[in-house]
Coordinates of C-alpha atoms and ligand atoms in Angstrom, one line a residue:
G14 CA -15.8 -14.6 45.2
A15 CA -17.0 -17.7 43.4
V16 CA -15.7 -21.0 44.6
V17 CA -13.3 -22.7 42.2
S18 CA -11.9 -26.1 43.2
N19 CA -10.3 -27.6 40.0
V20 CA -8.3 -25.8 37.4
R21 CA -7.0 -27.8 34.5
C22 CA -4.5 -26.8 31.9
I23 CA -4.2 -28.6 28.6
G24 CA -0.6 -28.2 27.2
A25 CA 2.4 -28.7 29.5
G26 CA 4.7 -26.4 27.5
Y27 CA 6.3 -23.1 28.1
V28 CA 3.0 -21.3 28.8
G29 CA 1.0 -24.0 30.6
G30 CA 3.7 -25.2 33.0
P31 CA 4.9 -21.9 34.5
T32 CA 1.3 -20.4 34.5
S33 CA -0.1 -23.3 36.4
A34 CA 2.9 -23.5 38.8
V35 CA 2.5 -19.8 39.8
M36 CA -1.3 -20.1 40.1
A37 CA -0.8 -23.2 42.3
L38 CA 1.6 -21.3 44.5
K39 CA -0.8 -18.4 44.9
C40 CA -4.0 -20.4 45.3
P41 CA -3.1 -23.2 47.7
K42 CA -6.8 -24.3 48.1
V43 CA -7.3 -24.8 44.4
Q44 CA -6.2 -28.1 42.7
F45 CA -4.2 -27.6 39.5
T46 CA -3.6 -30.4 36.9
V47 CA -1.5 -29.9 33.8
V48 CA -2.1 -32.4 31.1
D49 CA -0.4 -33.2 27.8
I50 CA -0.5 -36.0 25.3
D51 CA 3.3 -36.1 25.3
S52 CA 4.1 -38.5 28.1
K53 CA 7.8 -37.8 27.9
R54 CA 7.1 -34.2 28.7
I55 CA 4.9 -35.1 31.6
D56 CA 7.5 -37.4 32.9
A57 CA 10.0 -34.5 32.8
W58 CA 7.6 -32.3 34.7
N59 CA 7.5 -35.0 37.3
S60 CA 11.2 -35.4 37.5
D61 CA 14.1 -33.2 38.9
N62 CA 14.8 -32.1 35.3
L63 CA 12.0 -29.9 34.2
P64 CA 11.4 -29.5 30.5
V65 CA 11.4 -25.7 30.8
Y66 CA 14.1 -23.6 32.5
E67 CA 13.0 -20.4 34.1
A68 CA 14.6 -18.8 37.1
G69 CA 12.4 -19.6 40.2
L70 CA 10.3 -22.3 38.4
D71 CA 12.1 -25.3 40.0
D72 CA 11.4 -24.1 43.5
I73 CA 7.8 -23.4 42.9
V74 CA 7.2 -26.8 41.2
R75 CA 9.1 -28.6 44.0
A76 CA 6.9 -26.8 46.6
R77 CA 3.5 -27.5 45.0
R78 CA 3.9 -30.7 43.0
G79 CA 1.9 -33.5 44.6
V80 CA 0.2 -30.9 46.9
N81 CA -2.1 -28.9 44.6
L82 CA -0.1 -29.2 41.3
I83 CA -0.3 -32.4 39.3
F84 CA 1.2 -33.3 35.9
S85 CA -0.6 -36.1 34.1
T86 CA -1.4 -37.6 30.7
D87 CA -5.0 -38.4 31.7
I88 CA -6.7 -35.7 29.8
D89 CA -10.3 -37.1 30.0
N90 CA -10.2 -37.3 33.8
A91 CA -8.8 -33.8 34.0
I92 CA -11.7 -32.5 31.8
L93 CA -14.4 -34.3 33.8
D94 CA -14.0 -32.6 37.2
A95 CA -12.7 -29.3 35.9
D96 CA -14.3 -25.9 36.7
I97 CA -11.9 -24.0 34.6
I98 CA -9.8 -25.4 31.7
M99 CA -7.0 -23.3 30.4
I100 CA -5.9 -24.0 26.8
A101 CA -2.1 -23.6 26.5
I102 CA -1.4 -25.5 23.3
N103 CA 1.1 -24.0 20.9
T104 CA -0.1 -22.5 17.6
P105 CA 2.8 -22.5 15.2
S106 CA 2.6 -20.5 11.9
M107 CA 1.6 -22.5 8.9
E108 CA 3.8 -22.4 5.8
K109 CA 4.5 -18.7 5.2
D110 CA 3.0 -17.1 2.2
D111 CA 5.2 -14.2 1.3
R112 CA 2.5 -11.8 0.4
L113 CA -0.2 -13.0 2.7
G114 CA 1.4 -13.5 6.0
A115 CA 0.8 -16.8 7.7
A116 CA -2.1 -18.4 9.4
A117 CA -1.6 -20.0 12.8
D118 CA -2.1 -23.7 12.9
L119 CA -5.2 -24.3 15.0
R120 CA -5.5 -28.1 14.6
G121 CA -4.2 -28.9 18.0
I122 CA -6.6 -26.5 19.7
K123 CA -9.6 -27.7 17.7
Q124 CA -8.9 -31.4 18.6
C125 CA -8.6 -30.5 22.2
I126 CA -11.9 -28.5 22.2
Q127 CA -13.6 -31.4 20.5
R128 CA -12.4 -33.7 23.3
I129 CA -13.6 -31.3 26.0
A130 CA -17.1 -31.2 24.3
Q131 CA -17.3 -35.0 24.2
V132 CA -16.2 -35.6 27.7
A133 CA -17.7 -32.8 29.7
R134 CA -20.8 -33.5 31.8
H135 CA -21.2 -30.1 33.5
Y136 CA -20.6 -26.4 33.1
K137 CA -17.0 -25.2 32.5
I138 CA -15.1 -22.1 31.8
I139 CA -12.7 -22.5 28.9
V140 CA -9.8 -20.0 28.9
E141 CA -7.6 -19.3 25.8
R142 CA -4.2 -18.9 27.2
S143 CA -1.8 -19.4 24.3
T144 CA -1.7 -16.8 21.6
V145 CA -4.4 -17.4 19.1
P146 CA -5.6 -15.5 16.0
C147 CA -8.5 -13.1 16.4
R148 CA -11.9 -14.7 16.7
T149 CA -10.6 -18.1 17.7
G150 CA -13.0 -17.7 20.7
D151 CA -15.8 -17.9 18.1
I152 CA -14.4 -21.2 16.6
I153 CA -14.1 -22.7 20.1
S154 CA -17.6 -21.7 21.1
N155 CA -19.0 -23.2 17.9
I156 CA -17.2 -26.5 18.4
L157 CA -18.4 -26.7 21.9
R158 CA -22.0 -25.9 21.0
E159 CA -22.1 -28.4 18.2
N160 CA -20.5 -31.3 20.1
C161 CA -21.5 -31.0 23.7
H162 CA -23.8 -33.2 25.7
P163 CA -27.3 -31.8 26.0
G164 CA -27.7 -29.3 28.8
V165 CA -23.9 -28.8 29.3
N166 CA -22.9 -25.1 28.9
F167 CA -19.5 -23.4 28.5
D168 CA -18.2 -19.9 28.7
V169 CA -15.2 -19.0 26.6
L170 CA -12.7 -16.4 27.8
S171 CA -9.4 -15.0 26.5
N172 CA -6.6 -14.5 29.0
P173 CA -3.5 -14.0 26.9
E174 CA 0.0 -14.7 28.4
F175 CA 2.6 -11.9 28.2
L176 CA 5.6 -14.0 29.3
S177 CA 9.0 -13.0 28.2
E178 CA 11.6 -15.8 28.1
G179 CA 14.0 -15.7 30.9
S180 CA 11.7 -13.7 33.2
A181 CA 8.5 -15.8 32.9
I182 CA 8.1 -16.3 36.7
R183 CA 8.7 -12.6 37.5
D184 CA 6.2 -11.7 34.7
L185 CA 3.6 -14.0 36.2
L186 CA 4.1 -12.9 39.7
Y187 CA 4.2 -9.1 38.9
P188 CA 2.3 -8.7 35.6
D189 CA 1.9 -5.2 34.2
R190 CA -1.7 -6.2 33.4
V191 CA -3.9 -9.3 33.2
I192 CA -6.4 -9.2 30.5
I193 CA -9.6 -11.2 30.7
G194 CA -11.7 -11.0 27.6
G195 CA -15.2 -12.4 27.2
L196 CA -18.4 -12.0 25.2
D197 CA -21.5 -10.3 26.5
G198 CA -23.1 -12.5 29.2
T199 CA -19.8 -14.0 30.4
E200 CA -19.2 -11.4 33.2
G201 CA -19.8 -14.1 35.8
A202 CA -17.1 -16.3 34.3
Q203 CA -14.8 -13.3 33.9
N204 CA -15.2 -12.7 37.6
V205 CA -14.4 -16.3 38.5
L206 CA -11.1 -16.0 36.7
R207 CA -10.5 -12.6 38.2
S208 CA -10.9 -14.1 41.7
I209 CA -7.9 -16.4 40.9
Y210 CA -5.6 -13.5 39.8
S211 CA -6.7 -11.1 42.5
R212 CA -5.0 -13.3 45.1
W213 CA -1.8 -11.7 44.0
V214 CA -2.4 -9.1 41.3
P215 CA -3.6 -5.6 42.3
E216 CA -7.2 -5.2 41.2
E217 CA -6.5 -2.2 38.9
R218 CA -4.1 -4.4 36.9
I219 CA -6.8 -6.9 36.0
V220 CA -8.8 -5.6 33.1
T221 CA -11.9 -7.1 31.5
M222 CA -12.8 -6.4 27.9
G223 CA -14.5 -8.0 24.9
L224 CA -13.2 -11.3 23.7
W225 CA -11.9 -10.1 20.4
S226 CA -10.4 -7.0 21.9
S227 CA -8.5 -9.3 24.2
E228 CA -7.3 -11.6 21.4
L229 CA -6.2 -8.6 19.4
A230 CA -4.5 -6.9 22.3
K231 CA -2.1 -9.8 22.5
L232 CA -1.2 -9.7 18.8
A233 CA -1.0 -5.9 18.8
S234 CA 1.3 -5.8 21.9
N235 CA 3.8 -8.1 20.3
A236 CA 3.6 -6.3 17.0
M237 CA 4.2 -3.0 18.6
L238 CA 7.2 -4.2 20.7
A239 CA 8.7 -5.7 17.5
Q240 CA 7.9 -2.4 15.7
R241 CA 9.9 -0.5 18.4
V242 CA 12.9 -2.7 17.7
S243 CA 12.6 -2.2 14.0
S244 CA 12.2 1.6 14.5
I245 CA 15.3 1.9 16.5
N246 CA 17.2 -0.4 14.1
S247 CA 16.1 1.7 11.2
I248 CA 17.6 4.8 12.9
S249 CA 20.7 2.8 13.8
A250 CA 21.4 2.6 10.0
V251 CA 21.1 6.3 9.7
C252 CA 23.5 6.8 12.7
E253 CA 26.1 4.6 11.1
A254 CA 26.0 6.7 8.0
V255 CA 25.9 10.2 9.4
G256 CA 28.1 9.8 12.4
A257 CA 25.5 9.9 15.2
D258 CA 25.3 7.5 18.1
I259 CA 22.2 5.3 18.5
T260 CA 22.5 5.1 22.3
E261 CA 22.4 8.9 22.5
V262 CA 19.5 9.1 20.0
A263 CA 17.5 6.5 21.9
R264 CA 18.2 8.4 25.1
G265 CA 17.0 11.6 23.5
C266 CA 13.8 10.0 22.4
G267 CA 13.2 7.8 25.4
L268 CA 13.2 10.6 27.9
D269 CA 9.9 11.7 26.4
A270 CA 7.5 10.0 28.8
R271 CA 5.2 9.3 25.9
I272 CA 7.9 7.3 24.1
G273 CA 9.6 5.7 27.2
S274 CA 13.1 4.4 27.4
Q275 CA 12.5 0.6 27.3
F276 CA 12.9 -1.6 24.3
L277 CA 15.0 0.9 22.3
Q278 CA 18.2 -1.1 22.1
A279 CA 19.6 -1.3 18.6
S280 CA 20.6 -4.9 17.7
V281 CA 21.2 -7.3 14.9
G282 CA 17.4 -7.7 14.8
F283 CA 14.7 -9.3 16.9
G284 CA 14.2 -13.0 17.1
G285 CA 12.2 -15.5 19.2
T286 CA 9.0 -17.3 18.7
C287 CA 6.5 -14.6 19.3
F288 CA 7.3 -11.4 17.4
H289 CA 7.7 -12.9 14.0
K290 CA 4.8 -15.3 14.3
D291 CA 2.4 -12.8 15.7
I292 CA 3.2 -10.2 13.1
L293 CA 2.6 -12.9 10.4
S294 CA -0.7 -13.6 12.0
L295 CA -1.6 -10.0 12.1
I296 CA -0.7 -9.6 8.4
W297 CA -2.8 -12.7 7.6
L298 CA -5.7 -11.2 9.5
S299 CA -5.4 -7.8 7.8
E300 CA -5.1 -9.4 4.3
S301 CA -8.2 -11.6 5.0
L302 CA -10.1 -8.5 5.9
G303 CA -9.0 -6.7 2.7
L304 CA -6.9 -4.3 4.7
R305 CA -3.9 -4.2 2.3
D306 CA -2.3 -1.1 3.7
V307 CA -2.4 -2.4 7.2
A308 CA -0.9 -5.7 6.1
E309 CA 1.9 -3.8 4.3
Y310 CA 2.5 -1.6 7.2
W311 CA 3.3 -4.5 9.5
D312 CA 5.1 -6.4 6.8
Q313 CA 7.6 -3.5 6.8
V314 CA 8.5 -4.2 10.4
L315 CA 9.6 -7.7 9.3
K316 CA 11.4 -6.4 6.3
M317 CA 13.3 -3.9 8.4
N318 CA 14.4 -6.8 10.7
E319 CA 15.7 -8.8 7.7
S320 CA 17.5 -5.8 6.4
Q321 CA 19.2 -5.2 9.7
M322 CA 20.7 -8.7 9.7
C323 CA 21.9 -8.2 6.1
R324 CA 23.4 -4.8 6.9
F325 CA 25.4 -6.4 9.7
V326 CA 26.9 -8.9 7.3
R327 CA 27.5 -6.3 4.7
R328 CA 29.3 -4.1 7.2
I329 CA 31.7 -6.9 8.1
M330 CA 32.4 -7.4 4.4
N331 CA 33.0 -3.7 3.8
E332 CA 35.3 -3.1 6.7
V333 CA 37.4 -6.2 6.3
E334 CA 38.5 -5.4 2.8
G335 CA 38.7 -8.3 0.5
S336 CA 36.7 -11.5 0.5
L337 CA 35.7 -13.5 3.6
E338 CA 36.7 -16.7 1.8
G339 CA 38.7 -18.7 4.3
T340 CA 38.5 -16.0 7.0
R341 CA 38.1 -17.4 10.5
I342 CA 35.3 -15.7 12.4
A343 CA 34.5 -16.2 16.1
V344 CA 30.7 -16.0 16.5
L345 CA 29.9 -15.2 20.1
G346 CA 26.3 -15.9 21.0
F347 CA 23.7 -17.8 19.0
A348 CA 20.5 -17.6 21.2
F349 CA 17.9 -15.1 20.2
K350 CA 18.5 -13.3 23.4
S351 CA 20.7 -13.7 26.4
G352 CA 19.6 -15.7 29.4
T353 CA 18.1 -18.5 27.2
G354 CA 19.2 -21.5 25.2
D355 CA 16.4 -20.9 22.8
A356 CA 17.6 -20.5 19.2
R357 CA 14.3 -20.5 17.5
N358 CA 14.1 -17.7 15.0
T359 CA 17.4 -16.3 16.1
P360 CA 19.0 -13.6 13.9
A361 CA 22.2 -15.7 14.3
T362 CA 20.8 -18.3 11.9
Q363 CA 20.5 -15.9 9.0
I364 CA 23.7 -14.1 9.8
C365 CA 25.8 -17.3 10.1
N366 CA 24.2 -18.6 6.9
Q367 CA 25.2 -15.5 5.0
L368 CA 28.8 -15.7 6.4
L369 CA 29.0 -19.4 5.5
R370 CA 27.9 -18.5 1.9
Q371 CA 30.8 -15.9 1.8
G372 CA 33.2 -18.8 2.5
A373 CA 34.0 -17.8 6.1
N374 CA 35.0 -20.4 8.7
L375 CA 32.8 -20.0 11.7
F376 CA 33.8 -20.9 15.2
I377 CA 30.6 -20.5 17.2
Y378 CA 30.2 -20.3 21.0
D379 CA 27.0 -19.9 22.9
P380 CA 26.8 -20.6 26.7
K381 CA 23.4 -22.2 26.5
V382 CA 22.4 -23.3 23.0
P383 CA 23.0 -27.0 22.4
D384 CA 25.4 -28.0 19.6
E385 CA 22.7 -29.9 17.8
Q386 CA 20.4 -26.9 17.7
I387 CA 23.1 -24.8 16.1
R388 CA 23.7 -27.5 13.5
D389 CA 20.0 -27.9 12.9
N390 CA 19.5 -24.2 12.3
L391 CA 22.3 -24.0 9.8
A392 CA 21.6 -27.4 8.2
G393 CA 20.3 -25.7 5.0
E394 CA 23.6 -24.2 4.3
L395 CA 25.8 -27.1 5.5
D396 CA 25.5 -29.7 2.8
S397 CA 28.6 -28.6 1.0
R398 CA 30.0 -26.4 3.8
E399 CA 30.2 -28.8 6.8
S400 CA 33.9 -28.1 7.1
Q401 CA 33.4 -24.4 7.6
L402 CA 31.4 -24.9 10.8
H403 CA 33.0 -25.4 14.2
I404 CA 31.2 -25.3 17.5
C405 CA 33.2 -24.3 20.6
H406 CA 32.6 -24.7 24.3
N407 CA 34.2 -21.5 25.5
A408 CA 34.8 -18.1 24.1
Y409 CA 38.6 -18.4 24.0
D410 CA 38.5 -21.5 21.8
A411 CA 36.4 -19.6 19.3
I412 CA 38.6 -16.5 19.5
A413 CA 42.1 -18.0 19.3
G414 CA 43.2 -18.0 15.7
S415 CA 40.3 -16.0 14.4
Q416 CA 40.5 -12.6 12.7
I417 CA 37.0 -11.4 13.4
I418 CA 34.7 -11.6 16.4
A419 CA 31.0 -11.1 15.8
I420 CA 28.8 -10.7 18.9
L421 CA 25.3 -11.9 18.1
T422 CA 23.8 -12.3 21.5
A423 CA 24.2 -9.9 24.4
W424 CA 25.5 -12.4 26.9
K425 CA 27.0 -10.6 30.0
E426 CA 29.9 -13.1 30.2
F427 CA 31.3 -11.7 26.9
Q428 CA 32.0 -8.4 28.8
A429 CA 34.3 -10.3 31.1
I430 CA 36.5 -11.7 28.3
D431 CA 40.2 -10.9 28.8
W432 CA 40.6 -8.7 25.7
V433 CA 44.4 -8.4 26.0
K434 CA 44.7 -12.2 25.9
A435 CA 42.1 -12.4 23.1
H436 CA 43.9 -9.8 21.0
S437 CA 47.2 -11.6 21.4
Q438 CA 45.7 -14.8 20.1
M439 CA 44.0 -13.4 17.0
I440 CA 45.1 -12.9 13.5
Q441 CA 45.9 -9.2 12.8
P442 CA 44.4 -6.8 12.1
A443 CA 41.7 -8.1 14.6
Y444 CA 38.1 -6.9 14.3
V445 CA 35.2 -6.9 16.7
F446 CA 31.7 -6.4 15.2
D447 CA 29.3 -5.8 18.1
G448 CA 25.7 -6.6 17.2
H449 CA 24.4 -5.5 20.6
R450 CA 26.6 -2.6 21.7
L451 CA 27.7 -4.8 24.5
L452 CA 31.4 -3.9 24.8
D453 CA 33.4 -0.8 25.5
G454 CA 34.6 0.2 22.1
L455 CA 37.1 2.8 23.2
S456 CA 39.1 0.4 25.4
L457 CA 39.0 -2.2 22.6
E458 CA 40.4 0.3 20.2
R459 CA 43.1 1.2 22.7
L460 CA 44.1 -2.5 22.7
G461 CA 44.5 -2.4 18.9
F462 CA 41.1 -3.8 17.8
H463 CA 39.1 -2.5 14.9
Y464 CA 35.8 -2.1 16.7
A465 CA 32.4 -1.6 14.9
S466 CA 29.0 -1.7 16.6
V467 CA 25.5 -1.4 15.4
G468 CA 24.4 2.2 15.5
T469 CA 27.8 3.9 15.5
P470 CA 30.0 4.7 12.5
S471 CA 33.4 3.0 12.4
K472 CA 36.4 5.3 12.9
G473 CA 36.6 7.6 9.9
G474 CA 33.7 5.7 8.5
S475 CA 30.9 8.2 8.3
K476 CA 29.9 8.6 4.7
Y477 CA 27.9 11.7 5.1
P478 CA 27.6 13.0 1.6
N479 CA 28.3 16.7 1.3
H480 CA 25.5 17.4 -1.1
I481 CA 23.0 17.0 1.7
L482 CA 24.4 20.1 3.3
E483 CA 24.3 22.2 0.2
Ligands
LIG11 C1 8.3 -11.3 23.8 C2 7.5 -10.3 24.6 O1 8.4 -9.4 25.3 C3 6.6 -10.9 25.5 O2 5.8 -10.0 26.2 C4 5.6 -11.8 24.7 O3 4.7 -12.5 25.5 C5 6.5 -12.9 23.9 O4 7.4 -12.2 23.1 P1 10.5 -12.8 24.2 O5 10.3 -13.3 22.8 O6 10.8 -13.8 25.2 O7 9.2 -12.0 24.7 O8 11.7 -11.8 24.1 P2 12.0 -10.2 24.3 O9 12.8 -10.0 25.5 O10 10.8 -9.4 24.2 O11 13.0 -10.0 23.0 C6 12.6 -10.3 21.7 C7 13.7 -9.9 20.7 O12 13.8 -8.5 20.5 C8 15.1 -10.4 21.1 O13 15.7 -11.0 19.9 C9 15.8 -9.2 21.6 O14 17.2 -9.3 21.4 C10 15.2 -8.2 20.7 N1 15.2 -6.8 21.3 C11 14.5 -6.5 22.4 C12 16.0 -5.8 20.7 O15 16.7 -6.1 19.7 N2 16.0 -4.6 21.3 C13 15.3 -4.2 22.3 O16 15.4 -3.1 22.8 C14 14.5 -5.2 22.9

């Protein structure tokens, strides 16, 4: 294959760091440099305390750093001798417009491309690695063409990341697929990038396609994954009402090979940085193209997610008769999913805000989310309610003296709680509301708990109206 000596990555964040580390591991003869304008972040990559936690990442960085993996703030030098430049700069959503979705903020990427054009003296392959709106490749090509030195050419490729938090290294080492998108005439460049991945990814998993197809495949993948969660959550609402069990329904559906069994777990709703943002971006794109129905279709996936969170709070209010004013609730889990301390866009924010508004006293425990992050997320509600919020550092501190337990993240350690002890320390009648179907409801009920989980009716709680049968 083609000879590549220098690969550079601009953006030392969650995408750029792990991607470059795994590539450096698998391509020992290629030099990788990860650059960022944020010198604190680069310092952290050069320390024992990496700014990103992912299982396996530490070991890889320790093995390759200073060998063929360098972290630096010298962006211009990195550009100069690069053969390939990966762009891994984050593209947050701009202010959300309720009807129109939200555009992604491309300012960071544009500035960085401008810089590449000004500095570069020879041919380079530019690779979009972070999620970008469709046709960003076009914008990048134009900026390069208009600002480059005479005679310097570029090929622009799209190579979207499909990393899931908590399993980023595994996802990079054993990807389901690697997509390399490019315009007509960039086949040579696509092959160069392919030659990097083919060192560890089976050939049939590396697919090339058009640039815009590749950009859209990324948005569509996340939109469809989120849609599956909204689909199963919508059915969970029906289960609770008619007396069916969502785990059984999901099993009945998932055994159809066309549907598949993964990603069908009912929950309090999806969170995280990607699903919400990418759907907003897809809605924005559809609206811009005049595709109203398409925009509304995807908007419904977000609406279903909101409604799932509200339904969870309403269920607590319905089952615990009377108001929640002054009721002590142990909130177990705040992260948007287990295995991470990431609380960006976590359903817990909305649920806790609603509970605070009902006057409940929250005792929140999460094994990984920093206290400050929890306070930040709830800041909007806290002005007058500071005294209702307590952050605990183990589950029992949150539970003792509470009447209600709400499970908002599926942390495995909650399964190991001593429920006899927990029950004895709670105000009676004690309730558990399980937002992730994490616990064994029958044994909790045997201990005397009122147990309610997403996707199953509460004891005697099925409200199946007779007239449907008539
Ligand atoms: C996701 C995609 O999986 C990944 O491919 C993409 O590149 C980035 O976005 P991530 O946000 O890390 O990754 O988390 P993921 O594990 O996909 O979960 C997202 C949310 O959906 C979580 O809040 C999770 O609790 C929820 N979820 C997931 C469910 O509620 N039910 C499920 O069955 C699966």
